PDB file of C-alpha atoms in Angstrom:
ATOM      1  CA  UNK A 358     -33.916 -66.297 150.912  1.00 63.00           C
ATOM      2  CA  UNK A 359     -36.154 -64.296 153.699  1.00 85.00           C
ATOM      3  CA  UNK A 360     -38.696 -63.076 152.249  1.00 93.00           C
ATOM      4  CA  UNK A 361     -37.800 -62.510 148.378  1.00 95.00           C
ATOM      5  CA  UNK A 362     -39.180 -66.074 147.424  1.00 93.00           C
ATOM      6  CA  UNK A 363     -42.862 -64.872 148.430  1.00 94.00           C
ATOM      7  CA  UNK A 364     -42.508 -62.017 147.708  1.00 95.00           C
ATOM      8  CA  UNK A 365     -41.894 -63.182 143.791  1.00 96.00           C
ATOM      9  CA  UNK A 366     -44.636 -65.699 144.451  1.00 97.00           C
ATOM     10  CA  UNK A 367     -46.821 -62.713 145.009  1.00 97.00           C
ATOM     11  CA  UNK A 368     -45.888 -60.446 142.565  1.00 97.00           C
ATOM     12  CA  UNK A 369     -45.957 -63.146 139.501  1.00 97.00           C
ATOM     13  CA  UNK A 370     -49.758 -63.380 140.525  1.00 97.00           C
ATOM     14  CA  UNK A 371     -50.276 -59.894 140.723  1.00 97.00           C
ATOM     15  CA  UNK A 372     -48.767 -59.812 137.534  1.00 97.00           C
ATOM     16  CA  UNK A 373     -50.745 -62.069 135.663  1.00 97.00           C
ATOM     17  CA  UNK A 374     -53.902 -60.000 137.226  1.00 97.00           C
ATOM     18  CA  UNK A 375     -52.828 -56.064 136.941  1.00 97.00           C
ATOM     19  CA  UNK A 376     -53.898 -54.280 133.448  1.00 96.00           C
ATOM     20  CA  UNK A 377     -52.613 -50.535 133.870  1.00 95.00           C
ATOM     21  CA  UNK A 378     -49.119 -50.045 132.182  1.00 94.00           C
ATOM     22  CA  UNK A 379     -47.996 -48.234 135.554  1.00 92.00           C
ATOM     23  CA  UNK A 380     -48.888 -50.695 138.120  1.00 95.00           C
ATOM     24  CA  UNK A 381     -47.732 -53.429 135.932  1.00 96.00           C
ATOM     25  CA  UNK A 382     -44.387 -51.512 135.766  1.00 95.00           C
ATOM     26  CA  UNK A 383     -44.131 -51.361 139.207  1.00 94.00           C
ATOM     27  CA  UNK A 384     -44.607 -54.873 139.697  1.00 96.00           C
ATOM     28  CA  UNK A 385     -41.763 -56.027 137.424  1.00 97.00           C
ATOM     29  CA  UNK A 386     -39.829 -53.503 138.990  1.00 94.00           C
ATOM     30  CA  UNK A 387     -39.983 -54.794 142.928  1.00 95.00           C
ATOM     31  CA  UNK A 388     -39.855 -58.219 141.226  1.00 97.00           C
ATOM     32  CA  UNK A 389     -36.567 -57.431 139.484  1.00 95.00           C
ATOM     33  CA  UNK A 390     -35.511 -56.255 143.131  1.00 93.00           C
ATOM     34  CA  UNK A 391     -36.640 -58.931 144.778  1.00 96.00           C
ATOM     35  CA  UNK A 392     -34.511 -60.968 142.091  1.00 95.00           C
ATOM     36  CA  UNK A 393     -31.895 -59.162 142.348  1.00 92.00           C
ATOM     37  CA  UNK A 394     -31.133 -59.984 145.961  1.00 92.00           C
ATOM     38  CA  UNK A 395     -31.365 -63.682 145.434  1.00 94.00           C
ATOM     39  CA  UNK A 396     -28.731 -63.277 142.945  1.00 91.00           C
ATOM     40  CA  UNK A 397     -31.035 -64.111 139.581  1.00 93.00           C
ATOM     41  CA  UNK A 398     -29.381 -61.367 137.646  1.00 91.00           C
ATOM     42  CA  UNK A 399     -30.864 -62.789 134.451  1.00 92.00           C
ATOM     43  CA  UNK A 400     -34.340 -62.820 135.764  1.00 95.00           C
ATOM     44  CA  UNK A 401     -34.122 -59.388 137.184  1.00 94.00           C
ATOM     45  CA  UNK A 402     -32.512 -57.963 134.241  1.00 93.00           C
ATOM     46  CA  UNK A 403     -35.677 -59.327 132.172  1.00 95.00           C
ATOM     47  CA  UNK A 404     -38.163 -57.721 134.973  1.00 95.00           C
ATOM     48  CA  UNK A 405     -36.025 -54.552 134.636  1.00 93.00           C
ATOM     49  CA  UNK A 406     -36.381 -54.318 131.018  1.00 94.00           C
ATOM     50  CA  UNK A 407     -40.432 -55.011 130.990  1.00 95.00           C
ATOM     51  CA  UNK A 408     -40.600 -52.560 133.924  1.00 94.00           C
ATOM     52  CA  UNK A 409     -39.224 -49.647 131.796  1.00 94.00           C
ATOM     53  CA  UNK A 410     -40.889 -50.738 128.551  1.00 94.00           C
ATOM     54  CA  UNK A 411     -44.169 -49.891 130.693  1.00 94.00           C
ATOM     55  CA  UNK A 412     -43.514 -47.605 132.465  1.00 91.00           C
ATOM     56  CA  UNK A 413     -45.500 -43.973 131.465  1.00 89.00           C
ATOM     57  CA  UNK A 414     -43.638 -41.739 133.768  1.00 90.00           C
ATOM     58  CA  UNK A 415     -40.044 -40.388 131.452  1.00 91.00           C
ATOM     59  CA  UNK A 416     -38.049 -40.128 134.716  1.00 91.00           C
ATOM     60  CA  UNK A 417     -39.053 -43.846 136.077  1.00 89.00           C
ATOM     61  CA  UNK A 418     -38.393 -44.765 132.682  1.00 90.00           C
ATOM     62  CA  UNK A 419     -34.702 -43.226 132.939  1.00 92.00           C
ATOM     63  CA  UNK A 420     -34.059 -44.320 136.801  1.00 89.00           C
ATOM     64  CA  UNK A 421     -35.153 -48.628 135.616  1.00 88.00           C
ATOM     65  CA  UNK A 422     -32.547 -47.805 132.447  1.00 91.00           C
ATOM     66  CA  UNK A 423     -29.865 -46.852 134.948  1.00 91.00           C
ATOM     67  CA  UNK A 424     -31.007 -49.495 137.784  1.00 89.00           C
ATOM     68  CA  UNK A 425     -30.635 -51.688 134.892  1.00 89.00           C
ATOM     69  CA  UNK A 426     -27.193 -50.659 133.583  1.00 90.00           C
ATOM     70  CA  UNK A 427     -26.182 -51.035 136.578  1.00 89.00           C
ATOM     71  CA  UNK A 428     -26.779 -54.445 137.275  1.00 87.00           C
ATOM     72  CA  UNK A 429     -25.494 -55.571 134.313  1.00 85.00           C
ATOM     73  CA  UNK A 430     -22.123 -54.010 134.613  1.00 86.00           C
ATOM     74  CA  UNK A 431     -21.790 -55.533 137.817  1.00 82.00           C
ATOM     75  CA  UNK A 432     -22.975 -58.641 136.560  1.00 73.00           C
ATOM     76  CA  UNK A 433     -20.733 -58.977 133.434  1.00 64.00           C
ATOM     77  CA  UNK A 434     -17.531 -58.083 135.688  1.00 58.00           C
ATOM     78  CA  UNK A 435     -18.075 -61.275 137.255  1.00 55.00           C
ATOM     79  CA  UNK A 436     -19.032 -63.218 134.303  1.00 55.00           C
ATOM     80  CA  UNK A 437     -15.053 -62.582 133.171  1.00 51.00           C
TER      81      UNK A 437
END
């Protein structure tokens, strides 16, 4: 696991403490990477979603709908 496990520790309490839309995006976002690595698809996906639904910036917005899309195919190729 390395360092993904803290580093989802610490961004689930920075999470529960940030208030601006963008910074909040951001931490879903390296959560959902940080996921992602351990192999909690699901989990990631979910950061991945919340991370665009926040985010204010249109082309961040596009690049966590494609990081997103992404994942999932991959994910759902397995799942057969």
């Amino acid at each position: 696991a390395g360092m993904f496990g803290p580093a989802i520790e610490e961004l689930s309490v920075a999470l529960a403490m940030l208030e601006e839309p963008d910074s909040r995006a951001r931490a879903f976002r390296y959560r959902g990477m940080a996921r992602r690595e351990l192999g909690l698809v699901d989990p990631a996906l979910d950061d991945f979603a919340e991370a665009v639904e926040l985010e204010p910036d249109p082309n961040e917005r596009v690049r966590g709908q494609l990081t997103r899309a992404t994942i999932l195919a991959g994910h759902e190729r397995f799942r057969e």
